[in-house]
Short mmCIF file of C-alpha atoms (C1' of nucleotides) in Angstrom, two decimals:
data_model
loop_
_atom_site.label_atom_id
_atom_site.label_comp_id
_atom_site.label_asym_id
_atom_site.label_seq_id
_atom_site.Cartn_x
_atom_site.Cartn_y
_atom_site.Cartn_z
CA MET A 1 109.97 112.86 122.38
CA ARG A 2 108.99 111.02 119.29
CA PHE A 3 111.15 108.26 117.94
CA GLN A 4 112.22 108.06 114.38
CA ALA A 5 114.30 105.62 112.37
CA PRO A 6 118.01 106.43 112.65
CA ARG A 7 119.42 108.75 110.07
CA GLY A 8 119.93 107.12 106.73
CA THR A 9 117.75 104.11 107.50
CA GLN A 10 114.22 103.50 106.38
CA ASP A 11 111.25 101.33 107.14
CA VAL A 12 109.80 99.23 104.38
CA LEU A 13 106.11 99.80 104.98
CA PRO A 14 103.34 97.24 104.46
CA THR A 15 102.28 99.11 101.34
CA GLN A 16 105.78 98.82 99.90
CA SER A 17 107.05 95.46 101.04
CA HIS A 18 105.62 93.56 98.09
CA ARG A 19 107.99 95.52 95.88
CA TRP A 20 110.92 94.23 97.89
CA ARG A 21 109.58 90.71 97.82
CA PHE A 22 109.19 90.91 94.09
CA LEU A 23 112.84 91.86 93.65
CA GLU A 24 114.01 89.26 96.14
CA ASP A 25 111.98 86.50 94.55
CA THR A 26 113.03 87.47 91.06
CA PHE A 27 116.68 87.53 92.01
CA ALA A 28 116.64 84.30 94.01
CA THR A 29 114.75 82.42 91.31
CA LEU A 30 116.97 83.70 88.56
CA ALA A 31 120.18 82.92 90.43
CA SER A 32 119.00 79.45 91.20
CA ARG A 33 118.13 78.86 87.55
CA TYR A 34 121.83 79.39 86.90
CA GLY A 35 122.75 77.00 89.69
CA TYR A 36 123.70 79.54 92.33
CA LYS A 37 123.04 78.70 95.97
CA GLU A 38 122.34 81.14 98.73
CA LEU A 39 124.98 82.09 101.29
CA ARG A 40 123.98 83.79 104.53
CA THR A 41 126.67 85.47 106.57
CA PRO A 42 126.47 87.41 109.84
CA THR A 43 125.53 91.06 109.93
CA PHE A 44 128.90 91.95 111.44
CA GLU A 45 132.40 90.61 110.98
CA ASP A 46 135.81 91.05 112.54
CA THR A 47 136.94 94.47 111.44
CA ASP A 48 140.08 92.95 109.94
CA VAL A 49 138.02 91.19 107.29
CA PHE A 50 137.43 94.58 105.70
CA LEU A 51 140.72 96.22 106.55
CA ARG A 52 142.56 93.50 104.69
CA THR A 53 140.38 93.46 101.63
CA ALA A 54 138.77 96.73 100.70
CA GLY A 55 142.08 98.54 100.48
CA GLU A 56 143.41 101.11 102.87
CA THR A 57 142.85 103.86 100.38
CA SER A 58 139.14 103.39 99.95
CA ASP A 59 136.87 105.77 101.77
CA ILE A 60 134.67 103.00 102.91
CA VAL A 61 137.45 101.64 105.09
CA THR A 62 138.90 104.92 106.20
CA LYS A 63 135.75 106.73 107.21
CA GLU A 64 132.52 104.96 106.41
CA MET A 65 132.56 101.80 108.49
CA TYR A 66 130.28 101.13 111.40
CA THR A 67 132.94 99.76 113.71
CA PHE A 68 132.42 99.04 117.38
CA THR A 69 134.03 97.17 120.22
CA ASP A 70 131.97 94.52 121.91
CA LYS A 71 132.04 93.60 125.59
CA GLY A 72 134.75 91.05 124.92
CA ASP A 73 136.93 93.82 123.49
CA ARG A 74 136.66 92.58 119.92
CA SER A 75 136.64 95.07 117.10
CA LEU A 76 133.64 94.30 114.94
CA THR A 77 132.19 96.01 111.88
CA LEU A 78 128.74 95.99 110.37
CA LYS A 79 129.43 94.77 106.88
CA PRO A 80 129.87 97.57 104.37
CA GLU A 81 129.88 95.17 101.41
CA GLY A 82 129.28 91.54 100.67
CA THR A 83 132.28 90.13 98.89
CA ALA A 84 134.81 90.04 101.71
CA PRO A 85 132.44 88.32 104.16
CA ALA A 86 131.50 85.82 101.48
CA MET A 87 135.17 85.01 100.89
CA ARG A 88 135.79 84.78 104.60
CA SER A 89 133.08 82.16 104.76
CA VAL A 90 134.43 80.32 101.74
CA LEU A 91 137.85 80.09 103.38
CA GLU A 92 136.56 79.27 106.83
CA HIS A 93 134.50 76.34 105.57
CA SER A 94 136.70 75.34 102.65
CA LEU A 95 133.75 75.76 100.35
CA CYS A 96 135.86 75.86 97.25
CA PRO A 97 138.59 73.24 97.24
CA GLN A 98 141.30 73.50 94.55
CA GLY A 99 139.88 72.84 91.15
CA SER A 100 136.24 73.23 92.09
CA ILE A 101 133.88 76.03 91.25
CA LEU A 102 131.40 77.58 93.61
CA ARG A 103 128.43 79.74 92.63
CA MET A 104 126.66 81.69 95.35
CA TRP A 105 124.11 84.44 95.70
CA TYR A 106 123.12 86.52 98.69
CA ALA A 107 120.77 89.28 99.78
CA ILE A 108 122.21 91.33 102.60
CA PRO A 109 122.04 94.66 104.38
CA ILE A 110 125.15 96.80 104.08
CA PHE A 111 126.14 99.67 106.34
CA ARG A 112 128.15 102.74 105.47
CA TYR A 113 128.44 105.92 107.42
CA GLY A 114 128.07 108.74 104.94
CA ARG A 115 125.78 111.65 104.41
CA PRO A 116 122.48 110.22 103.24
CA GLN A 117 120.70 111.43 100.15
CA LYS A 118 118.56 109.94 97.47
CA GLY A 119 119.84 106.48 96.63
CA ARG A 120 122.45 106.59 99.37
CA TYR A 121 121.61 105.30 102.80
CA ARG A 122 123.49 104.25 105.88
CA GLU A 123 121.74 100.94 105.81
CA ALA A 124 121.22 99.73 102.28
CA HIS A 125 120.51 96.36 100.75
CA GLN A 126 122.40 94.48 98.18
CA PHE A 127 121.90 91.39 96.07
CA GLY A 128 125.14 89.69 95.21
CA LEU A 129 126.53 86.91 93.08
CA GLU A 130 129.97 85.37 93.44
CA VAL A 131 131.62 82.78 91.23
CA VAL A 132 134.60 81.36 93.08
CA GLY A 133 137.34 79.25 91.55
CA SER A 134 137.04 80.10 87.89
CA GLY A 135 139.34 82.44 86.05
CA ALA A 136 137.53 81.88 82.77
CA VAL A 137 136.01 84.79 80.85
CA THR A 138 132.87 82.74 80.60
CA ALA A 139 132.46 83.26 84.32
CA ASP A 140 132.70 87.04 83.85
CA ALA A 141 130.17 86.79 81.06
CA GLU A 142 127.84 84.65 83.13
CA VAL A 143 127.76 87.06 86.05
CA ILE A 144 127.09 89.96 83.72
CA GLU A 145 124.41 87.98 81.93
CA VAL A 146 122.57 87.11 85.14
CA THR A 147 122.79 90.72 86.24
CA SER A 148 121.44 91.97 82.97
CA ARG A 149 118.61 89.45 82.99
CA PHE A 150 117.72 90.44 86.50
CA PHE A 151 117.13 94.02 85.40
CA GLN A 152 115.17 92.82 82.39
CA GLU A 153 112.96 90.51 84.38
CA VAL A 154 112.25 93.18 86.88
CA GLY A 155 111.07 95.43 84.09
CA ILE A 156 114.07 97.66 83.46
CA ASP A 157 114.85 96.75 79.89
CA ASP A 158 116.65 99.83 78.71
CA CYS A 159 119.78 99.36 80.75
CA ALA A 160 123.13 98.61 79.24
CA VAL A 161 125.94 97.14 81.26
CA HIS A 162 129.02 99.36 81.09
CA ILE A 163 132.12 97.23 80.95
CA ASN A 164 135.81 97.93 81.18
CA SER A 165 139.02 96.11 81.90
CA LEU A 166 141.57 97.17 84.46
CA GLY A 167 144.03 94.50 83.39
CA ARG A 168 146.58 93.03 85.72
CA ALA A 169 148.65 94.88 88.27
CA GLU A 170 151.57 95.66 85.94
CA CYS A 171 149.55 97.29 83.25
CA ARG A 172 147.48 99.12 85.77
CA SER A 173 150.51 100.71 87.39
CA ARG A 174 151.77 101.82 84.00
CA PHE A 175 148.38 103.31 83.32
CA GLN A 176 148.26 105.06 86.66
CA GLU A 177 151.62 106.57 85.92
CA ALA A 178 150.33 107.72 82.56
CA ILE A 179 147.34 109.37 84.20
CA LEU A 180 149.52 111.24 86.66
CA ASN A 181 151.83 112.42 83.91
CA HIS A 182 148.89 113.52 81.85
CA VAL A 183 147.37 115.65 84.59
CA ALA A 184 150.65 116.75 86.20
CA THR A 185 150.39 120.37 85.14
CA PHE A 186 146.72 120.47 86.08
CA LEU A 187 147.50 119.10 89.53
CA THR A 188 150.07 121.74 90.34
CA ASP A 189 147.37 124.36 90.93
CA GLN A 190 145.14 122.02 92.90
CA THR A 191 144.77 121.83 96.64
CA GLU A 192 146.92 119.46 98.65
CA GLU A 193 143.85 117.37 99.28
CA VAL A 194 143.13 116.89 95.61
CA LYS A 195 146.78 116.08 94.92
CA ALA A 196 146.92 113.54 97.69
CA LYS A 197 143.79 111.88 96.47
CA ALA A 198 145.00 111.80 92.91
CA HIS A 199 148.22 110.12 93.93
CA LYS A 200 146.50 107.70 96.20
CA ASN A 201 144.06 106.61 93.54
CA PRO A 202 144.78 107.94 90.06
CA LEU A 203 142.04 105.80 88.56
CA GLY A 204 139.54 107.65 90.69
CA LEU A 205 140.12 110.74 88.56
CA LEU A 206 138.50 109.05 85.59
CA ASP A 207 134.97 109.09 86.90
CA SER A 208 135.31 112.51 88.52
CA LYS A 209 132.36 114.82 87.99
CA ASP A 210 134.55 117.88 88.12
CA PRO A 211 134.59 119.47 84.64
CA ALA A 212 138.11 120.81 85.13
CA THR A 213 139.38 117.35 85.95
CA GLN A 214 137.60 115.91 82.94
CA GLU A 215 139.09 118.65 80.80
CA ALA A 216 142.57 117.84 82.09
CA LEU A 217 142.04 114.19 81.21
CA LYS A 218 141.22 114.96 77.59
CA GLY A 219 143.49 113.12 75.21
CA LEU A 220 144.49 110.52 77.73
CA VAL A 221 145.09 107.18 76.07
CA PRO A 222 142.48 104.83 77.56
CA ILE A 223 143.49 101.93 79.73
CA LEU A 224 142.57 99.45 77.05
CA GLN A 225 145.69 100.48 75.15
CA TYR A 226 147.82 99.48 78.11
CA LEU A 227 146.39 96.02 78.48
CA GLU A 228 148.71 93.05 78.17
CA PRO A 229 147.88 90.82 75.20
CA GLU A 230 146.06 88.24 77.34
CA SER A 231 143.99 90.87 79.10
CA LYS A 232 143.14 92.45 75.81
CA ALA A 233 142.14 89.12 74.30
CA ARG A 234 140.09 88.35 77.36
CA PHE A 235 138.22 91.64 77.14
CA GLU A 236 137.48 91.03 73.47
CA GLN A 237 136.26 87.54 74.24
CA LEU A 238 134.02 88.93 76.93
CA GLN A 239 132.39 91.25 74.45
CA GLN A 240 131.87 88.38 72.05
CA LEU A 241 130.28 86.26 74.77
CA LEU A 242 127.96 89.06 75.79
CA THR A 243 126.98 89.65 72.20
CA ASP A 244 126.25 85.94 71.79
CA ALA A 245 124.10 86.07 74.91
CA SER A 246 122.24 89.16 73.63
CA VAL A 247 123.31 91.14 76.66
CA PRO A 248 123.28 94.84 75.85
CA PHE A 249 126.58 96.37 76.91
CA LYS A 250 128.78 99.34 76.31
CA VAL A 251 132.53 99.64 76.64
CA ASP A 252 133.15 102.48 79.05
CA THR A 253 136.73 103.19 79.99
CA ASP A 254 135.66 105.45 82.84
CA ILE A 255 134.40 102.53 84.89
CA VAL A 256 137.05 102.01 87.57
CA ARG A 257 135.21 100.78 90.69
CA GLY A 258 135.92 101.99 94.16
CA LEU A 259 137.30 98.91 95.81
CA ASP A 260 140.95 98.03 95.42
CA TYR A 261 140.56 94.35 94.86
CA TYR A 262 139.32 94.37 91.28
CA THR A 263 141.41 93.05 88.39
CA GLU A 264 140.65 92.62 84.71
CA THR A 265 136.90 92.85 84.11
CA VAL A 266 134.87 95.52 85.86
CA PHE A 267 131.33 96.61 85.12
CA GLU A 268 128.44 98.74 86.31
CA VAL A 269 124.86 99.37 85.40
CA LEU A 270 124.15 103.08 85.39
CA SER A 271 120.95 105.04 85.56
CA ASN A 272 120.25 108.72 85.28
CA LYS A 273 117.25 108.36 87.56
CA LEU A 274 119.25 108.33 90.75
CA GLY A 275 120.44 111.90 91.09
CA ALA A 276 124.07 111.99 92.11
CA GLN A 277 124.15 108.23 92.54
CA SER A 278 124.39 106.85 89.08
CA SER A 279 125.27 103.25 89.62
CA VAL A 280 122.65 100.63 90.31
CA CYS A 281 125.09 97.79 90.47
CA GLY A 282 128.78 97.20 90.30
CA GLY A 283 130.98 94.21 89.96
CA GLY A 284 134.00 92.63 88.44
CA ARG A 285 136.78 90.14 88.76
CA TYR A 286 138.89 89.96 91.90
CA ASP A 287 141.57 87.36 91.45
CA ASN A 288 143.79 88.48 94.32
CA LEU A 289 141.30 88.85 97.13
CA VAL A 290 141.25 85.29 98.38
CA LYS A 291 145.04 85.12 98.44
CA GLU A 292 145.20 88.38 100.34
CA MET A 293 142.82 86.96 102.89
CA GLY A 294 145.18 84.08 103.46
CA GLY A 295 143.74 81.48 101.12
CA SER A 296 145.37 79.88 98.14
CA PRO A 297 145.11 81.98 94.99
CA THR A 298 141.55 81.66 93.74
CA PRO A 299 140.14 83.55 90.78
CA CYS A 300 136.65 85.00 91.39
CA VAL A 301 134.04 87.25 89.80
CA GLY A 302 131.09 88.87 91.45
CA VAL A 303 128.51 91.60 91.43
CA GLY A 304 126.57 93.68 93.93
CA ILE A 305 123.17 95.07 93.00
CA GLY A 306 121.71 97.96 94.97
CA VAL A 307 118.17 97.07 96.00
CA GLU A 308 117.06 100.58 96.99
CA ARG A 309 118.49 101.99 93.80
CA THR A 310 116.79 99.36 91.69
CA LEU A 311 113.54 100.27 93.38
CA LEU A 312 114.13 103.95 92.65
CA VAL A 313 114.73 103.20 89.01
CA LEU A 314 111.57 101.11 88.86
CA GLU A 315 109.64 103.91 90.45
CA ALA A 316 111.06 106.53 88.12
CA ALA A 317 110.11 104.33 85.20
CA GLY A 318 106.56 104.22 86.53
CA LEU A 319 106.57 100.46 86.81
CA GLU A 320 103.92 99.12 89.13
CA ILE A 321 104.61 95.91 90.96
CA PRO A 322 101.36 93.98 91.35
CA GLU A 323 100.36 93.12 94.87
CA ASP A 324 98.78 89.85 95.94
CA ARG A 325 95.04 90.33 96.18
CA LEU A 326 92.81 88.97 98.86
CA ASP A 327 90.50 86.31 97.45
CA VAL A 328 87.50 86.59 99.72
CA PHE A 329 86.18 88.92 102.38
CA VAL A 330 83.58 87.17 104.48
CA VAL A 331 80.82 89.45 105.69
CA SER A 332 78.40 88.95 108.53
CA ALA A 333 74.95 90.45 107.94
CA ALA A 334 73.55 89.38 111.29
CA PRO A 335 75.10 89.30 114.74
CA ASP A 336 74.43 85.59 115.17
CA ALA A 337 76.26 84.78 111.96
CA GLU A 338 79.65 85.84 113.28
CA ALA A 339 80.81 82.43 114.44
CA GLU A 340 79.86 80.95 111.08
CA VAL A 341 81.66 83.73 109.28
CA LEU A 342 84.86 82.89 111.12
CA ALA A 343 84.39 79.21 110.35
CA ILE A 344 83.87 79.88 106.65
CA ALA A 345 86.97 82.07 106.51
CA ARG A 346 88.96 79.28 108.13
CA ASP A 347 87.66 76.74 105.62
CA LEU A 348 88.62 78.98 102.73
CA ARG A 349 92.13 79.32 104.09
CA SER A 350 92.40 75.59 104.50
CA ALA A 351 91.44 75.32 100.86
CA GLY A 352 94.39 77.55 100.01
CA LEU A 353 92.56 80.82 99.47
CA SER A 354 93.16 84.05 101.31
CA ALA A 355 90.23 85.26 103.39
CA MET A 356 89.54 88.00 105.92
CA SER A 357 86.58 89.08 107.95
CA ASP A 358 85.61 92.04 110.09
CA LEU A 359 86.98 92.15 113.61
CA ASP A 360 84.88 94.85 115.21
CA ALA A 361 81.32 93.74 114.52
CA ARG A 362 80.73 96.74 112.34
CA SER A 363 77.77 97.37 110.11
CA LEU A 364 77.17 95.45 106.93
CA LYS A 365 77.93 98.58 104.95
CA SER A 366 81.18 99.05 106.79
CA GLN A 367 82.16 95.45 106.21
CA LEU A 368 81.54 95.78 102.50
CA ARG A 369 83.59 98.93 102.46
CA GLN A 370 86.40 97.05 104.13
CA ALA A 371 85.99 94.30 101.57
CA ASP A 372 86.24 96.84 98.79
CA LYS A 373 89.33 98.48 100.24
CA SER A 374 91.03 95.17 100.85
CA GLY A 375 90.96 94.63 97.11
CA ALA A 376 89.20 91.31 97.55
CA ARG A 377 87.75 89.76 94.43
CA PHE A 378 84.70 88.45 96.24
CA ALA A 379 82.62 89.20 99.27
CA LEU A 380 80.79 86.33 100.83
CA ILE A 381 77.72 87.43 102.74
CA LEU A 382 76.06 85.47 105.49
CA GLY A 383 72.89 86.74 107.21
CA THR A 384 69.86 85.37 108.94
CA ASP A 385 68.19 84.10 105.77
CA GLU A 386 71.36 82.43 104.59
CA LEU A 387 71.90 80.79 107.96
CA GLU A 388 68.44 79.30 107.79
CA LYS A 389 68.76 78.12 104.22
CA GLY A 390 72.35 76.92 104.58
CA VAL A 391 73.59 79.15 101.76
CA VAL A 392 75.77 82.21 101.26
CA GLN A 393 75.67 85.16 98.90
CA VAL A 394 78.74 85.40 96.69
CA ARG A 395 79.28 88.92 95.50
CA ASP A 396 81.72 89.69 92.73
CA LEU A 397 83.10 93.00 93.88
CA ALA A 398 84.45 94.14 90.55
CA GLN A 399 81.25 93.42 88.64
CA GLY A 400 78.69 93.97 91.34
CA THR A 401 76.96 90.71 90.56
CA GLN A 402 75.76 88.36 93.22
CA THR A 403 74.81 84.69 93.31
CA GLU A 404 73.64 82.33 95.99
CA ILE A 405 75.41 79.04 96.59
CA PRO A 406 75.05 76.27 99.18
CA ARG A 407 77.46 76.38 102.11
CA SER A 408 78.80 72.97 101.21
CA GLU A 409 79.98 74.19 97.82
CA ILE A 410 81.95 77.21 98.94
CA ALA A 411 85.39 75.71 98.83
CA SER A 412 84.98 74.07 95.45
CA HIS A 413 83.27 77.16 94.04
CA PHE A 414 86.22 79.38 94.90
CA LYS A 415 88.80 76.84 93.91
CA ASP A 416 87.46 77.05 90.39
CA ARG A 417 87.10 80.82 90.45
CA ALA A 418 90.55 81.33 91.87
CA LYS A 419 92.14 79.75 88.84
CA ASP A 420 91.20 82.59 86.51
"C1'" G B 1 133.02 115.30 106.30
"C1'" C B 2 131.80 120.30 103.21
"C1'" G B 3 128.02 123.71 100.76
"C1'" G B 4 122.67 124.84 99.84
"C1'" A B 5 117.20 124.15 100.52
"C1'" U B 6 113.23 122.35 103.40
"C1'" G B 7 110.40 120.57 108.02
"C1'" U B 8 102.35 122.96 109.50
"C1'" A B 9 96.75 116.94 110.15
"C1'" G B 10 97.82 109.89 107.76
"C1'" C B 11 99.32 112.19 102.63
"C1'" U B 12 100.00 116.64 99.37
"C1'" C B 13 100.21 121.53 100.64
"C1'" A B 14 98.02 126.78 102.05
"C1'" G B 15 98.56 130.45 106.03
"C1'" U B 16 99.46 134.39 110.11
"C1'" G B 17 103.97 138.45 115.40
"C1'" G B 18 98.07 138.31 118.78
"C1'" U B 19 91.23 135.43 120.78
"C1'" U B 20 89.20 128.30 118.88
"C1'" A B 21 95.68 127.11 112.50
"C1'" G B 22 93.01 125.82 107.15
"C1'" A B 23 92.02 123.05 102.09
"C1'" A B 24 91.95 118.81 98.92
"C1'" C B 25 92.74 113.65 99.29
"C1'" G B 26 92.55 109.70 102.88
"C1'" C B 27 89.96 107.84 107.43
"C1'" C B 28 85.23 107.09 110.44
"C1'" U B 29 79.78 107.75 110.59
"C1'" G B 30 75.20 108.68 108.22
"C1'" A B 31 71.68 109.60 103.91
"C1'" C B 32 70.87 103.73 102.00
"C1'" U B 33 66.31 100.06 108.64
"C1'" G B 34 70.62 93.10 104.57
"C1'" U B 35 74.93 95.40 100.32
"C1'" G B 36 80.98 98.30 98.63
"C1'" G B 37 82.81 101.58 94.58
"C1'" C B 38 79.67 107.46 92.75
"C1'" U B 39 77.22 111.71 95.22
"C1'" C B 40 75.94 114.58 99.50
"C1'" A B 41 76.20 115.68 104.82
"C1'" G B 42 78.56 115.24 109.47
"C1'" G B 43 82.83 113.76 112.45
"C1'" A B 44 87.68 112.38 114.23
"C1'" G B 45 92.69 113.80 113.66
"C1'" G B 46 97.81 118.98 114.61
"C1'" U B 47 102.21 120.44 121.79
"C1'" C B 48 102.71 124.13 113.42
"C1'" G B 49 110.19 118.67 113.77
"C1'" U B 50 112.66 119.37 118.83
"C1'" G B 51 115.08 122.67 122.47
"C1'" G B 52 116.39 127.42 123.72
"C1'" G B 53 116.16 132.92 122.94
"C1'" U B 54 113.84 137.85 121.56
"C1'" U B 55 108.84 139.80 122.71
"C1'" C B 56 103.37 141.90 126.67
"C1'" A B 57 102.52 137.81 122.91
"C1'" A B 58 105.62 133.14 118.44
"C1'" U B 59 103.60 128.13 114.49
"C1'" U B 60 105.30 133.04 112.33
"C1'" C B 61 111.60 136.52 114.12
"C1'" C B 62 116.75 134.66 115.93
"C1'" C B 63 120.06 130.56 117.48
"C1'" A B 64 121.00 125.54 118.19
"C1'" U B 65 119.69 120.63 117.30
"C1'" C B 66 117.42 116.49 114.71
"C1'" A B 67 115.59 114.70 110.08
"C1'" U B 68 114.71 114.86 104.76
"C1'" C B 69 116.05 116.60 99.87
"C1'" C B 70 119.87 118.74 96.28
"C1'" G B 71 125.17 119.32 95.03
"C1'" C B 72 130.40 117.83 96.53
"C1'" C B 73 132.69 113.50 98.28
"C1'" C B 74 131.86 108.28 98.09
"C1'" C B 75 129.56 104.31 96.22
"C1'" A B 76 124.96 99.96 96.20
#
RNA sequence: GCGGAUGUAGCUCAGUGGUUAGAACGCCUGACUGUGGCUCAGGAGGUCGUGGGUUCAAUUCCCAUCAUCCGCCCCA
């Protein structure tokens, strides 16, 4: 019986982990340049945290949660998304007193039980941003700007943010009614399941991939026409702000988002490189969530960025993420040089360089092969002659050139070389 | 959760109802008695996803199961 990673999960192998680090570092640095601080929350939460917030209609609550009962008979759930736990923490610790504004970022695993395929996993990872306490459009614009810059910095520069507005509750319910009226005749010949779903979440019809559904929706007046004057003004302002910030965007009235808590601004970044999964990130404004969780009404905006999906897009674009190279591989050319080799490697590390040496007392040739494969810039060779003379051979592995330097000058020699 | 495809060495893939299952790449060793990358030679590595069944005989046929991929659904 051979073990394998559970279905829908994956190992990040040593050859791949630098790609993850690159994304994590880029995101963390960027977020902190905008003044966001990191929030770390537990991997699991009381199940109620999600039942109350994601909306009873959403599939993630009804059938995709990893829920279990612990030995104390508590119902717990591996978090399927990051916003609700973040808000739970904000409320629990009063992180955002009335009138203040809180900016946070996080990098978390999320868990959803669904059938895995490319870009969809049972354990996935998400970078998130949340701005708590501001109802200003500038907050919406800021979150979108950071998101867009993240993709740019990571090397994906051809992505436009698709934005839409869902308005406030009143206009949304009028729009939902309009959708149902529009597709009423179409729905009559549909299965009970389709009908039920349509009534439960009419907005969901908009991003349906079913051609017949899309056909039935033809001629529907887009939601933007239903917006109240303030919502409309806000959406226009948002576009102006994004334009001012040189953030490429596209108004896309099919963006509806899957979670129930969104209001006003919603957005996604889409990619055609992900097969059936088109969205790399999704976010928007959720002004009612905190109140629904029992806090005082607090306007918020946030975004979740799919790490695996971002990686897939990078890969599809053929973007290579450079890996840290080893500086020096220290080679022993004589059995009695081994202790010295270890000492030299240690000195190099103390001087801030990366250094490795052979572990198995293999041949000189083998050690140089290892040096070559390690990607090291230099091999440092120490044999009988060198021991006697108190020197080492410094071999530039890319150029094949070799020079001799005194032992005492090793650290300073490489300090200078390492700079270029 | 539904439909379809796939599963043979570390990787990418050939192949066959029947004595020891192959290739390229990768890996190790050597040619090169103190020197990597190229070349050449040799070597290691596979219970042919797992479990059943059919058969004198199965990696090959059948069933189940697990996993991956594609579409639906859902979304990151």
